[in-house]
Coordinates of C-alpha atoms in Angstrom, one line a residue:
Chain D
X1 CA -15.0 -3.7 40.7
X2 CA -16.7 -2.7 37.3
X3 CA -17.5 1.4 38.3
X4 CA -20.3 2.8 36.5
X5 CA -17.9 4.5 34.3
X6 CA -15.9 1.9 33.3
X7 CA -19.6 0.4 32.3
X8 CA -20.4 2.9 30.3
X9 CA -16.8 3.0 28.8
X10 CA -17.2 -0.7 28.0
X11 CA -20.6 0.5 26.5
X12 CA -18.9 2.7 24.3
X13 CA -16.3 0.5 23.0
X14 CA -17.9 -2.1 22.4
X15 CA -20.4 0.3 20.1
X16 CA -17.9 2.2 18.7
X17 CA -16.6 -1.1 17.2
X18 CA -19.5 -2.3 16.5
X19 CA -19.8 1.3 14.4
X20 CA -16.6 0.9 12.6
X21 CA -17.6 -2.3 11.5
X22 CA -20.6 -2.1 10.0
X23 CA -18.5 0.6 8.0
X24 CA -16.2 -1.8 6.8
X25 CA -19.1 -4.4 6.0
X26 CA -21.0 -1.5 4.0
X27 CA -18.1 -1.1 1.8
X28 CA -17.7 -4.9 1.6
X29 CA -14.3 -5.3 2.8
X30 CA -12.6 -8.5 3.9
X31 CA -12.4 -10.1 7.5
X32 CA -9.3 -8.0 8.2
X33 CA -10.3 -4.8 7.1
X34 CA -13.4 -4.6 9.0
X35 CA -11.6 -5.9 12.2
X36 CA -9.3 -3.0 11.3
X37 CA -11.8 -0.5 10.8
X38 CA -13.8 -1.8 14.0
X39 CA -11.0 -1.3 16.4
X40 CA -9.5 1.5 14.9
X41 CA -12.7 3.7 15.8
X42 CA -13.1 1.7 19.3
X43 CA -9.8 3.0 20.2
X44 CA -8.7 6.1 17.8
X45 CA -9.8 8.6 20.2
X46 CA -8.5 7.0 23.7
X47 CA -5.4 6.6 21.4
X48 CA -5.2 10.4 20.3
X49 CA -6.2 11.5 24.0
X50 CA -3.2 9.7 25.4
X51 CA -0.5 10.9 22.8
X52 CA -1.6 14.7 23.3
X53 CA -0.7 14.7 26.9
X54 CA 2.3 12.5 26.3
X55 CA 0.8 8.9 27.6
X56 CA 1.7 5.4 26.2
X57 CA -2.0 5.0 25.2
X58 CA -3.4 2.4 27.6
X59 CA -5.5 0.6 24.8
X60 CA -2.0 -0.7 24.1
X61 CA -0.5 -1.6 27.8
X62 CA -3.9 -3.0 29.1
X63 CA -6.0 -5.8 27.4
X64 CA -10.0 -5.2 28.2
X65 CA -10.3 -2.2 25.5
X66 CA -8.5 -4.3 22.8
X67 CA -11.7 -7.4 23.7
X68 CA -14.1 -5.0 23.8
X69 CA -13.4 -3.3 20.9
X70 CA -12.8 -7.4 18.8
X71 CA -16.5 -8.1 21.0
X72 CA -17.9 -5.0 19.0
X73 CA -17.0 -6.2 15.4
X74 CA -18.0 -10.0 16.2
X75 CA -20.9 -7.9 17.1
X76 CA -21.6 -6.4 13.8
X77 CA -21.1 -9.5 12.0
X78 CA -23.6 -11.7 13.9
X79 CA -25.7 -8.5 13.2
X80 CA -25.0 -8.1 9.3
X81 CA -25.8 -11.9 9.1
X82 CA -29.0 -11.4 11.3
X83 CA -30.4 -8.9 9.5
X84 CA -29.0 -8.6 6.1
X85 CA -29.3 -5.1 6.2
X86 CA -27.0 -1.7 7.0
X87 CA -27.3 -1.6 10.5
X88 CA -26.0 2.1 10.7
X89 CA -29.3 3.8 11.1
X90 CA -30.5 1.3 14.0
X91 CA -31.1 2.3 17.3
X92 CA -29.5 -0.9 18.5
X93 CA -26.3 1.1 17.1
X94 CA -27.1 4.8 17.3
X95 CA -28.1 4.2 21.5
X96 CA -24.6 2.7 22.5
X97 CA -23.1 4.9 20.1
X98 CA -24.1 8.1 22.0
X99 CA -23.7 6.1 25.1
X100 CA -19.6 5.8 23.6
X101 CA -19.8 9.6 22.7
X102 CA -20.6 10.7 25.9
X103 CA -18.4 8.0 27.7
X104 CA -15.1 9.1 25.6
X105 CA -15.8 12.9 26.4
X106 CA -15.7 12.3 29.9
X107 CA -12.3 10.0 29.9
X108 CA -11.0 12.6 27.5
X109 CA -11.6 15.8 29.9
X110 CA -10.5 13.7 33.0
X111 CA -7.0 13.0 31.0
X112 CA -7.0 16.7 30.3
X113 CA -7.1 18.6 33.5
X114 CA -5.2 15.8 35.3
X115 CA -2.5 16.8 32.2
X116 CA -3.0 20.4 33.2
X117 CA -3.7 21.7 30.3
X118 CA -5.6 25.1 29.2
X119 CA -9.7 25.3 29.6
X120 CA -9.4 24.7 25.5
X121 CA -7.2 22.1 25.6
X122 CA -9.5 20.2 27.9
X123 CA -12.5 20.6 25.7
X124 CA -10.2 19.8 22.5
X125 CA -9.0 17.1 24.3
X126 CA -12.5 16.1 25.3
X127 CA -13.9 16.6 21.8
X128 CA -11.4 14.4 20.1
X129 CA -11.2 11.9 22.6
X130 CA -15.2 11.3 21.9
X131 CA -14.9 11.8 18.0
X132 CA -11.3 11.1 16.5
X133 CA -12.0 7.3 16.3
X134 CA -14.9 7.8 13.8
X135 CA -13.0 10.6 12.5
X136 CA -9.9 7.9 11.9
X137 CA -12.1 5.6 10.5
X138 CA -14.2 8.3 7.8
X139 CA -10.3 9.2 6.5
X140 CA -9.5 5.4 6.0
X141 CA -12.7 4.6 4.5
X142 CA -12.2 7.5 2.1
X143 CA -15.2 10.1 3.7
X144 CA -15.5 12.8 4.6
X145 CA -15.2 12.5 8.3
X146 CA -18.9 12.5 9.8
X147 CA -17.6 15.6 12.6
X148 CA -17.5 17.8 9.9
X149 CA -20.8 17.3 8.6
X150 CA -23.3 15.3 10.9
X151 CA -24.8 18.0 12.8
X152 CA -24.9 17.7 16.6
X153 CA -22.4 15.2 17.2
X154 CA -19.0 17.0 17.8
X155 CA -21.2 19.7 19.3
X156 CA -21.8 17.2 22.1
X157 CA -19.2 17.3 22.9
X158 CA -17.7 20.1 22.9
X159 CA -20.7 21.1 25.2
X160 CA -20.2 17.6 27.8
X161 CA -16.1 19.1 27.7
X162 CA -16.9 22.7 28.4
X163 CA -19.6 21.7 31.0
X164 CA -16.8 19.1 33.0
X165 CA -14.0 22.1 33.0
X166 CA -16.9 24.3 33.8
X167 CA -17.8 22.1 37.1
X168 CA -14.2 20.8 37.7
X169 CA -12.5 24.6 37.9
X170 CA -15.6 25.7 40.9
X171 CA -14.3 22.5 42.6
X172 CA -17.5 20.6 42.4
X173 CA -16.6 17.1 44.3
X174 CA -16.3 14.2 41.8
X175 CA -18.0 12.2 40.1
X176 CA -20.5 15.4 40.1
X177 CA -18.2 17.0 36.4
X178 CA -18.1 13.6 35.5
X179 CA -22.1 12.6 35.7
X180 CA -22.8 16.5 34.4
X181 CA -20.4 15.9 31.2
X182 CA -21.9 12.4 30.3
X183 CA -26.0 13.7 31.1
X184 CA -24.8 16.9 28.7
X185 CA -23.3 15.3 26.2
X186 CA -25.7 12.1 25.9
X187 CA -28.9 14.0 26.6
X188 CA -27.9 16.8 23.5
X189 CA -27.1 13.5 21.7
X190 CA -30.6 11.5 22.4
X191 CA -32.6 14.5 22.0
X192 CA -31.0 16.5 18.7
X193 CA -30.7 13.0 17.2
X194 CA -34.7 12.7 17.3
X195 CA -35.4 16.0 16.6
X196 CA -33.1 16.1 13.5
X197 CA -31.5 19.4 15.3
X198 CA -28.6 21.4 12.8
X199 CA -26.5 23.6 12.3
X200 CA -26.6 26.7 10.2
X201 CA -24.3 26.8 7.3
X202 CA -22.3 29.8 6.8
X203 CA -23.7 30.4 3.4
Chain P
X1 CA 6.5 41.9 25.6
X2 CA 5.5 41.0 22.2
X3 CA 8.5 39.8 20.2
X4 CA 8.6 40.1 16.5
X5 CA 9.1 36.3 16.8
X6 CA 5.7 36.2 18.7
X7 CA 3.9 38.7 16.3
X8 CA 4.8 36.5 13.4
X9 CA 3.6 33.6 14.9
X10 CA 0.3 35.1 16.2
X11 CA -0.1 36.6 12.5
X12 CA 0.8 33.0 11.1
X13 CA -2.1 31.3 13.5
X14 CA -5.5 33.8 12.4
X15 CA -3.9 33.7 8.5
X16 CA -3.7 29.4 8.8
X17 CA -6.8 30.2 10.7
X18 CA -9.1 31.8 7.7
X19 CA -7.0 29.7 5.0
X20 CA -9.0 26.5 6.5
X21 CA -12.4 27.9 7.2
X22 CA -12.5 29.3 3.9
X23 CA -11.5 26.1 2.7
X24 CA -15.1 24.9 5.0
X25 CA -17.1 27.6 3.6
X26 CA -16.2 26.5 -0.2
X27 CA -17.4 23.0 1.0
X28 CA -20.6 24.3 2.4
X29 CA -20.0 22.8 5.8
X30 CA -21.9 23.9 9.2
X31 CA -20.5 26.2 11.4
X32 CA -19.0 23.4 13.2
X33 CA -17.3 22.0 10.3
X34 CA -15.9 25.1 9.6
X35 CA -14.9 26.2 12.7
X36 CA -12.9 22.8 13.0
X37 CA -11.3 22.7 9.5
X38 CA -10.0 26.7 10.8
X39 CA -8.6 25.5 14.2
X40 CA -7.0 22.3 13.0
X41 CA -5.2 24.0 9.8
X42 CA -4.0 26.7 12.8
X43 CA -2.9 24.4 15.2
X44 CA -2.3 21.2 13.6
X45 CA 1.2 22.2 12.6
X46 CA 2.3 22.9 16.2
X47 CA 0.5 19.7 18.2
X48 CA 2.5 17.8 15.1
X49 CA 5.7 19.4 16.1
X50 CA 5.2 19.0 19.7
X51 CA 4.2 15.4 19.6
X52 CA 7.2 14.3 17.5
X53 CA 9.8 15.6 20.1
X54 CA 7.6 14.4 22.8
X55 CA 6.2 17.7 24.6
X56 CA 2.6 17.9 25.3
X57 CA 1.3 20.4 22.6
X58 CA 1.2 24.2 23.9
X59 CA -1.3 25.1 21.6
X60 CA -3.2 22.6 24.5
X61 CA -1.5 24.5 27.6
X62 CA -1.6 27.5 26.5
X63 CA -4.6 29.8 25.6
X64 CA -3.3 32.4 23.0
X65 CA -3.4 30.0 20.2
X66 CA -6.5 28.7 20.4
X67 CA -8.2 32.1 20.8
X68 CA -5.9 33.7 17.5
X69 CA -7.5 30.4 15.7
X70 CA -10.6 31.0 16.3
X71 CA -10.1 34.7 15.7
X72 CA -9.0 33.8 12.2
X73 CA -12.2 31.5 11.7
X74 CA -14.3 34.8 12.8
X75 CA -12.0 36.5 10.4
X76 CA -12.7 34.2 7.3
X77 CA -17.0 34.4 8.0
X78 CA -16.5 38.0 8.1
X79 CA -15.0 37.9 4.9
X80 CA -16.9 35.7 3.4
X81 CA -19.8 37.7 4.1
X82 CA -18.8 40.7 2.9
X83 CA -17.1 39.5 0.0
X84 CA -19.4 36.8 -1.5
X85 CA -16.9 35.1 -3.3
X86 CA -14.1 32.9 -3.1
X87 CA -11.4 34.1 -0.6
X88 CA -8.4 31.8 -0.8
X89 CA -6.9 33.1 -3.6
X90 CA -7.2 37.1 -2.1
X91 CA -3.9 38.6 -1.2
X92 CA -5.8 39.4 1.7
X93 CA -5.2 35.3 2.7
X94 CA -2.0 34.3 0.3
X95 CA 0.2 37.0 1.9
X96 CA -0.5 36.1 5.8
X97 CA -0.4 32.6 4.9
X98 CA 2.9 33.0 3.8
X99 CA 4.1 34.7 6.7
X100 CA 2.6 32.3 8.5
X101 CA 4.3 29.3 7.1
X102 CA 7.6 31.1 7.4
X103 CA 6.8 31.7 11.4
X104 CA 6.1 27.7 11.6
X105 CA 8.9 27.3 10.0
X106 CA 11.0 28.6 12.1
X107 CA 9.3 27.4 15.1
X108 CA 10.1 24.0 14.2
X109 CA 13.5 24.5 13.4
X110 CA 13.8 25.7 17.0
X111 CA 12.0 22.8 19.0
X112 CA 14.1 20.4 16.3
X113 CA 17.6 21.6 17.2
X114 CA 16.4 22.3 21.1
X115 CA 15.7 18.1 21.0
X116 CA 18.5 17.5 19.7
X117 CA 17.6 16.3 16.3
X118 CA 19.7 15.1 13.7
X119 CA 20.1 17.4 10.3
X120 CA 17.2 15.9 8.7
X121 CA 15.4 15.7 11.8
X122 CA 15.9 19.5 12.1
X123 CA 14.5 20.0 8.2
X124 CA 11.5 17.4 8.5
X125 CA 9.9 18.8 11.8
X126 CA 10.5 22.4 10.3
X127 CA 8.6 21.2 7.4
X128 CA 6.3 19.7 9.0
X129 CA 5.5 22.4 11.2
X130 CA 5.1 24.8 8.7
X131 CA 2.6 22.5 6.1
X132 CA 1.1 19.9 8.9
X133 CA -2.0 21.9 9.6
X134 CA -2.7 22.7 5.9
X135 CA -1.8 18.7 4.9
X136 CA -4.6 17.6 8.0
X137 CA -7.0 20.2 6.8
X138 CA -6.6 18.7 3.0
X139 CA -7.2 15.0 4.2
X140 CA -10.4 16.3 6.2
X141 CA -11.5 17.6 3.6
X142 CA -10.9 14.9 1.3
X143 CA -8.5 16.7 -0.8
X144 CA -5.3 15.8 -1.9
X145 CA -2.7 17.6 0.4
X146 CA -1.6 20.7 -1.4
X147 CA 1.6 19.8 -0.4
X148 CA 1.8 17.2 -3.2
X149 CA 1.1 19.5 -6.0
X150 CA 1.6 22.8 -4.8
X151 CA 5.0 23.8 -6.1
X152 CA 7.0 25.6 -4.0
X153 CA 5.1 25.4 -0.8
X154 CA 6.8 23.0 1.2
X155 CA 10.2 23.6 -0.9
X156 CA 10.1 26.9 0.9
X157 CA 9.6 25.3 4.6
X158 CA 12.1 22.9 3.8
X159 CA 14.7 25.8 2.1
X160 CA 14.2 27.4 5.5
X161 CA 14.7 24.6 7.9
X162 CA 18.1 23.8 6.0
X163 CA 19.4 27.5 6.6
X164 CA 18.4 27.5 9.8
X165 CA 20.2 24.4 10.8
X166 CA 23.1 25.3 8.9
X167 CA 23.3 28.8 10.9
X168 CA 23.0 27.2 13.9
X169 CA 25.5 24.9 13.5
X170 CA 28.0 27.0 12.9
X171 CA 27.0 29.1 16.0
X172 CA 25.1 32.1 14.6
X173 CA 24.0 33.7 17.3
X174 CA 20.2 34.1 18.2
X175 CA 18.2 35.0 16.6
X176 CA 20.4 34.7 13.0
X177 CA 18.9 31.6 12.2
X178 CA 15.6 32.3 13.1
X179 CA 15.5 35.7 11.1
X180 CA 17.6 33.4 8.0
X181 CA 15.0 30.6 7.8
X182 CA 12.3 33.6 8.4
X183 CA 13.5 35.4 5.5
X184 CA 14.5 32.6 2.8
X185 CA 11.3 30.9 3.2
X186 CA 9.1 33.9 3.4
X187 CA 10.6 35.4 0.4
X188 CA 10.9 32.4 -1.7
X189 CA 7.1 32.0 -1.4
X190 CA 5.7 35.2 -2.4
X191 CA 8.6 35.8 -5.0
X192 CA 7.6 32.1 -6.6
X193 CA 3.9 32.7 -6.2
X194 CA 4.3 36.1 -8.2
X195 CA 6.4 34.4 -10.9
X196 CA 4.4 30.9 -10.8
X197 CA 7.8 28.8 -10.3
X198 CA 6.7 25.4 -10.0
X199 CA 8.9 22.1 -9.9
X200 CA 9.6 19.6 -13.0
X201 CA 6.9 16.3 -12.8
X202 CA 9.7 12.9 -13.1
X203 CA 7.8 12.2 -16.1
Chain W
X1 CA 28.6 -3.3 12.0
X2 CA 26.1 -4.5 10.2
X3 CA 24.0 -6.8 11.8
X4 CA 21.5 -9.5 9.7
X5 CA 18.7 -6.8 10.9
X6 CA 19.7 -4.0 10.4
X7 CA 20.7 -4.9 6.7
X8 CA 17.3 -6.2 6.8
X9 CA 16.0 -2.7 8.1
X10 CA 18.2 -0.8 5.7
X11 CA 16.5 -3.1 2.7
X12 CA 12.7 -2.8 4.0
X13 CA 13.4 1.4 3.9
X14 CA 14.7 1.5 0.9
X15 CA 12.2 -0.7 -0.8
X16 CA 9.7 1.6 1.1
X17 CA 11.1 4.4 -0.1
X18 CA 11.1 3.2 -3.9
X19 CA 7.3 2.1 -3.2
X20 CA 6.2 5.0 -2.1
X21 CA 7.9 7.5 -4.4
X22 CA 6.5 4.8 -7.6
X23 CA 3.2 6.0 -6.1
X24 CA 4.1 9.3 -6.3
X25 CA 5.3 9.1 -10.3
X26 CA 2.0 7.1 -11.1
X27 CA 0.1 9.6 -9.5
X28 CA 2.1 12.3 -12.0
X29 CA 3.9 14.4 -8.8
X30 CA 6.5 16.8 -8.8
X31 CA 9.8 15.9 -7.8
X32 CA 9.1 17.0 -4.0
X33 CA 5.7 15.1 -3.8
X34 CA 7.3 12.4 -5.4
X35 CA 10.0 12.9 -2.3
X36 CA 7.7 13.4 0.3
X37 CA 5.5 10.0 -0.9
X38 CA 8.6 7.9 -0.7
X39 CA 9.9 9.8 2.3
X40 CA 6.5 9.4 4.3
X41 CA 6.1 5.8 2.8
X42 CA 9.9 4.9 4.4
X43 CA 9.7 6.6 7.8
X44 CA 6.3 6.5 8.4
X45 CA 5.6 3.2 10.1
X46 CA 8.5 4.1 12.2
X47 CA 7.7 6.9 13.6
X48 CA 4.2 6.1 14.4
X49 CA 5.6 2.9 16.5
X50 CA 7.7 5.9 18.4
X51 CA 5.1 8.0 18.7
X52 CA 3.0 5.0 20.1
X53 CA 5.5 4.2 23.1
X54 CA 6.4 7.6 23.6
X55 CA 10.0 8.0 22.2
X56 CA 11.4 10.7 20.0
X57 CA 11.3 9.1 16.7
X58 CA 14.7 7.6 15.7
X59 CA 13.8 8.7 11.7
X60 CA 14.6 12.2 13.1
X61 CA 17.7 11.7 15.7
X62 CA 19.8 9.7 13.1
X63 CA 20.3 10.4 10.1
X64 CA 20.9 6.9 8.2
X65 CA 16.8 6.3 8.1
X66 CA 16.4 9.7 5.9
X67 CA 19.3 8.9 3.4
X68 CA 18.3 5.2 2.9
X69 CA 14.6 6.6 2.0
X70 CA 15.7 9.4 -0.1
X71 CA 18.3 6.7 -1.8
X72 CA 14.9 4.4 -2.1
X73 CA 13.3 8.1 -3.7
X74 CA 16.4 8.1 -6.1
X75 CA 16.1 4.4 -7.1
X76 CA 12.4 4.7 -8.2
X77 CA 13.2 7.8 -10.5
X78 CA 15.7 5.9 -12.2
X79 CA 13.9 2.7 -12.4
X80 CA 10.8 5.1 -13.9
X81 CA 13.4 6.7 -16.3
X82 CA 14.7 2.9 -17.8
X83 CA 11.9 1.8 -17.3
X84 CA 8.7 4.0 -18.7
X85 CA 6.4 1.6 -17.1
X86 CA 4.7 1.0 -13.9
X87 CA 6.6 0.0 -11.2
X88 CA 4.5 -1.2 -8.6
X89 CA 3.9 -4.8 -9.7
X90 CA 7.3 -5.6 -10.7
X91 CA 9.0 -8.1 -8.6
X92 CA 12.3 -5.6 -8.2
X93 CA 9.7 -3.7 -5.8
X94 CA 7.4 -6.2 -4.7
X95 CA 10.3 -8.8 -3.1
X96 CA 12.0 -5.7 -1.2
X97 CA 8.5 -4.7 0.2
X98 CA 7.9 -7.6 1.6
X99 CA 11.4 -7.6 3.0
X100 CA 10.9 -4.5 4.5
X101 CA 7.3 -5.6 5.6
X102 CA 9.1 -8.4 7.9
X103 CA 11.8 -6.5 9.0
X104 CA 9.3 -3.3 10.3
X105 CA 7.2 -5.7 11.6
X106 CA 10.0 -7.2 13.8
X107 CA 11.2 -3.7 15.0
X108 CA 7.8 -2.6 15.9
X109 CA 7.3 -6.0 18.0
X110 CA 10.7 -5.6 20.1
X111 CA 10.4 -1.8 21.0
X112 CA 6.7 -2.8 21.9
X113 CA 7.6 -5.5 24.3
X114 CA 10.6 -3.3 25.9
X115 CA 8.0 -0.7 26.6
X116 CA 5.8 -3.4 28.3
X117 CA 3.1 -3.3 26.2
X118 CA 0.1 -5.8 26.3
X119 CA 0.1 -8.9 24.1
X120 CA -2.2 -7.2 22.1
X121 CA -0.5 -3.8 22.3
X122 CA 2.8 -5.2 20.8
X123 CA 0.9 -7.1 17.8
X124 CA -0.5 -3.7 17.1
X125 CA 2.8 -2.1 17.5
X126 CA 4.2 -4.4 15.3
X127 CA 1.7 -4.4 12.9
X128 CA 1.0 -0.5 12.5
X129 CA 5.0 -0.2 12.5
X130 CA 5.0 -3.0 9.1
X131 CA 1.9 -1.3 7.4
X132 CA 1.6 2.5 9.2
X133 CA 4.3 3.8 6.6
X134 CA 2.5 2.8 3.4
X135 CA -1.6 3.5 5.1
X136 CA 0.1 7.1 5.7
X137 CA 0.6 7.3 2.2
X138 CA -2.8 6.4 0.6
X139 CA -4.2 8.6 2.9
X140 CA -2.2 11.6 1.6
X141 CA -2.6 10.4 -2.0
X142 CA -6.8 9.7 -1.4
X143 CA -6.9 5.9 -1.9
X144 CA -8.7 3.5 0.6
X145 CA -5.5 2.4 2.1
X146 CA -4.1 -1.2 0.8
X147 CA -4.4 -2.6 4.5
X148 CA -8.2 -2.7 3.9
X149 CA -8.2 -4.4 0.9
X150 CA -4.8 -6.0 0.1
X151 CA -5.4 -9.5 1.3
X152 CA -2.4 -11.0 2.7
X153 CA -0.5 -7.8 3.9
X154 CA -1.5 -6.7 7.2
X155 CA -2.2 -10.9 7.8
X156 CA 1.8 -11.3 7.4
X157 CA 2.1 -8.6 10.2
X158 CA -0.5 -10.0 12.4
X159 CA 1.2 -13.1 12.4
X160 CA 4.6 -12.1 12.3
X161 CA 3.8 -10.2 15.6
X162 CA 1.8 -13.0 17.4
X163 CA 4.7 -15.2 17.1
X164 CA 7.0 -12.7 18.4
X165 CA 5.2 -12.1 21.4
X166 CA 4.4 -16.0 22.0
X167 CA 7.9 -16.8 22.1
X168 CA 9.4 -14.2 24.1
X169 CA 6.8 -14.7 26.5
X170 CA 7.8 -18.3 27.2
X171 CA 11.7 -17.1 27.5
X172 CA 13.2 -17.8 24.1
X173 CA 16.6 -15.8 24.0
X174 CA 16.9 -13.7 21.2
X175 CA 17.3 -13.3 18.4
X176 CA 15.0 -16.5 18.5
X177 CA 11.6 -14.1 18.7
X178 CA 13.1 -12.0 15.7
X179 CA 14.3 -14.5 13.6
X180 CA 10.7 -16.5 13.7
X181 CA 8.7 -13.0 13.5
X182 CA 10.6 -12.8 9.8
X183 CA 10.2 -15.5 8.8
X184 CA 6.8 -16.2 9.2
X185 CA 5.3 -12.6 8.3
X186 CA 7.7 -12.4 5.0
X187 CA 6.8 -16.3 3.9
X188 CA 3.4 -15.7 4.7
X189 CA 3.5 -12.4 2.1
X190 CA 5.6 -14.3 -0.3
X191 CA 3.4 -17.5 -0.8
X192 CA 0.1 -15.5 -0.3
X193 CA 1.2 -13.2 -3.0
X194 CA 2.2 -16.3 -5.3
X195 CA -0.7 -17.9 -4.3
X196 CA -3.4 -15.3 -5.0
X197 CA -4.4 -15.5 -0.7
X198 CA -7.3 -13.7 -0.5
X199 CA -9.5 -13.4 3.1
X200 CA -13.6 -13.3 2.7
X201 CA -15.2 -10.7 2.9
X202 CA -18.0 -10.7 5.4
X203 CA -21.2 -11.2 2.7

């Protein structure tokens, strides 16, 4: 039975490879290396989340993330050859991206307070479960990861993760953390990416 | 109770804590980015040491380090601020950081022997401990890790490490190791930062 | 005693080692980053495949792994010193690399399917545990790692771990799965690199 949230977690996959490959394509890299870069930012963060509370990291014991993430870069190269153009600034990206941003944050917090860890470990593991993929992916690529300069993205996050704990610790019945982490952290998403919200810079 | 073991290590997580904002703040980065680049140079040493003897990380469990991270980003904005200049070459930074790096040290010299590492094991997850966070905050930040080129940085973690196991192994009592690797590594790092000792280059 | 793999194993580190501390020399290192390249370059791939299936890394509970890398660190210097050129194309490095290559690829494959991995999880394991050691290293000294542009490296891998997992899923008794996982991922390097292999790139 495909839950809502594994939907939206196939959502997010899928995008986040399709993110990671368009990457690869942009710096004109081989087959390989933009199959690498695809899946390594589909599954980087689910990977992360699951060695920081001391899981084999089920992207490698189960098989669905591993096509979803291989769906995501077929993706992008159907799309590259569609359009001929970089297909990083399109909605038909920057939508299911979000959608994979606030997806990962939720399967991140979940891990964390089944884990039992601290309030800040659930929002660090939260906030890295929805951005160390990209993150993975900017160091390979030879960037300057994205998290620590596109505004609003890892503040998402951090908010969808702090929200969850928030809900989860005054025993709010699940899905209700859940739903409230993924409207948080999509809805800042949506609305600061149209807006062009930022950050200040310390000087 | 606050052991002198404990203050070190607090004093070690707000000093690794400014060293990597201030590294932010010389990049210009957001808030965000800096507060990130201050937590993971603070805590990035630890989760490394945990996750390599197969612990969940207690900087995740626990919530004193977090908190003394964070207080050490606070610390470096505050600074920054008042100073308007560079900080990371202040004694106000290089001397915590020191102490800081020989607290790490030790810390990973303790988990290494407590999992039953093997000698080198002991000296690498020392070393690691004590440099990890600055060597993540370096690749964030697209930089080189300092480890490569600063001299006598890591020589002084792994210096420390070795005296450690060697103490311990022929049963020094607690905490003689601890206060050895403490003491060589510390003192080796401000005595060869205030006489410049560096290492020979092969060629 | 020495079994054909493990000599295998002891080569692949030791050519590892050499590789990574020749990067280190190029790059004009000290004697410890020179170390810690080769060291990092050795161990790396290792580790990361322990790390993935939850085991304490073996680099750090036995000691053999450390010396033959730091022997590998030792070899490069003198090969540097007789040689005052650039190692890194000659075929004293490249034939051992590929060696090791095969071998890592073949240990990263068996402790993937002991630890029940998917299919796809143990050609990951495998591949990450052939190439991990030497991506670690262009990370720390800021190149686009090789895997992403290197035609013909992480290929060998890929295939080397596909055939492992295809015949030790239809029962062949070992060291069957091994023995073809070598052979195909270090003739595949060897010819490709003979042949000038190259992958397309996607436009």
């Amino acid at each position: 039975m495909l839950t809502p949230f594994a939907a939206m977690n196939a959502v997010g996959t899928v995008a986040f490879g399709v993110a990671g490959a368009s990457k690869g394509v942009d710096a004109d890299l081989d087959y390989l290396g933009v199959t690498v870069l695809g899946v390594v930012t589909a599954l980087g963060g689910g990977i992360t989340r699951d060695l920081l509370v001391g899981r084999v990291p089920s992207a490698l014991t189960a098989e669905t993330d591993v096509l979803l993430a291989l769906a995501g870069v077929g993706l992008a190269i159907a799309l590259v050859r569609a359009e001929r153009g970089r297909i990083a600034d399109s909605p038909l990206l920057t939508i299911p991206d979000a959608v994979g941003l606030a997806a990962f944050t939720a399967t991140g917090a979940i891990v964390g307070v089944e884990a039992g860890l601290s309030p800040f470990g659930v929002v660090v593991c939260a906030t890295l479960t929805g951005v160390g993929g990209g993150a993975i992916r900017d160091v390979l690529a030879q960037e300057v990861p994205f998290i620590l300069h596109e505004d609003f993205y890892a503040t998402c996050a951090i908010a969808g993760g702090t929200v969850f704990w928030a809900l989860w610790t005054v025993d709010i019945a699940p899905p209700g953390p859940t739903v409230a982490c993924v409207v948080v952290a999509l809805g800042l998403r949506l609305v600061g990416m149209r807006r062009g919200w930022s950050l200040p810079t310390v000087r």
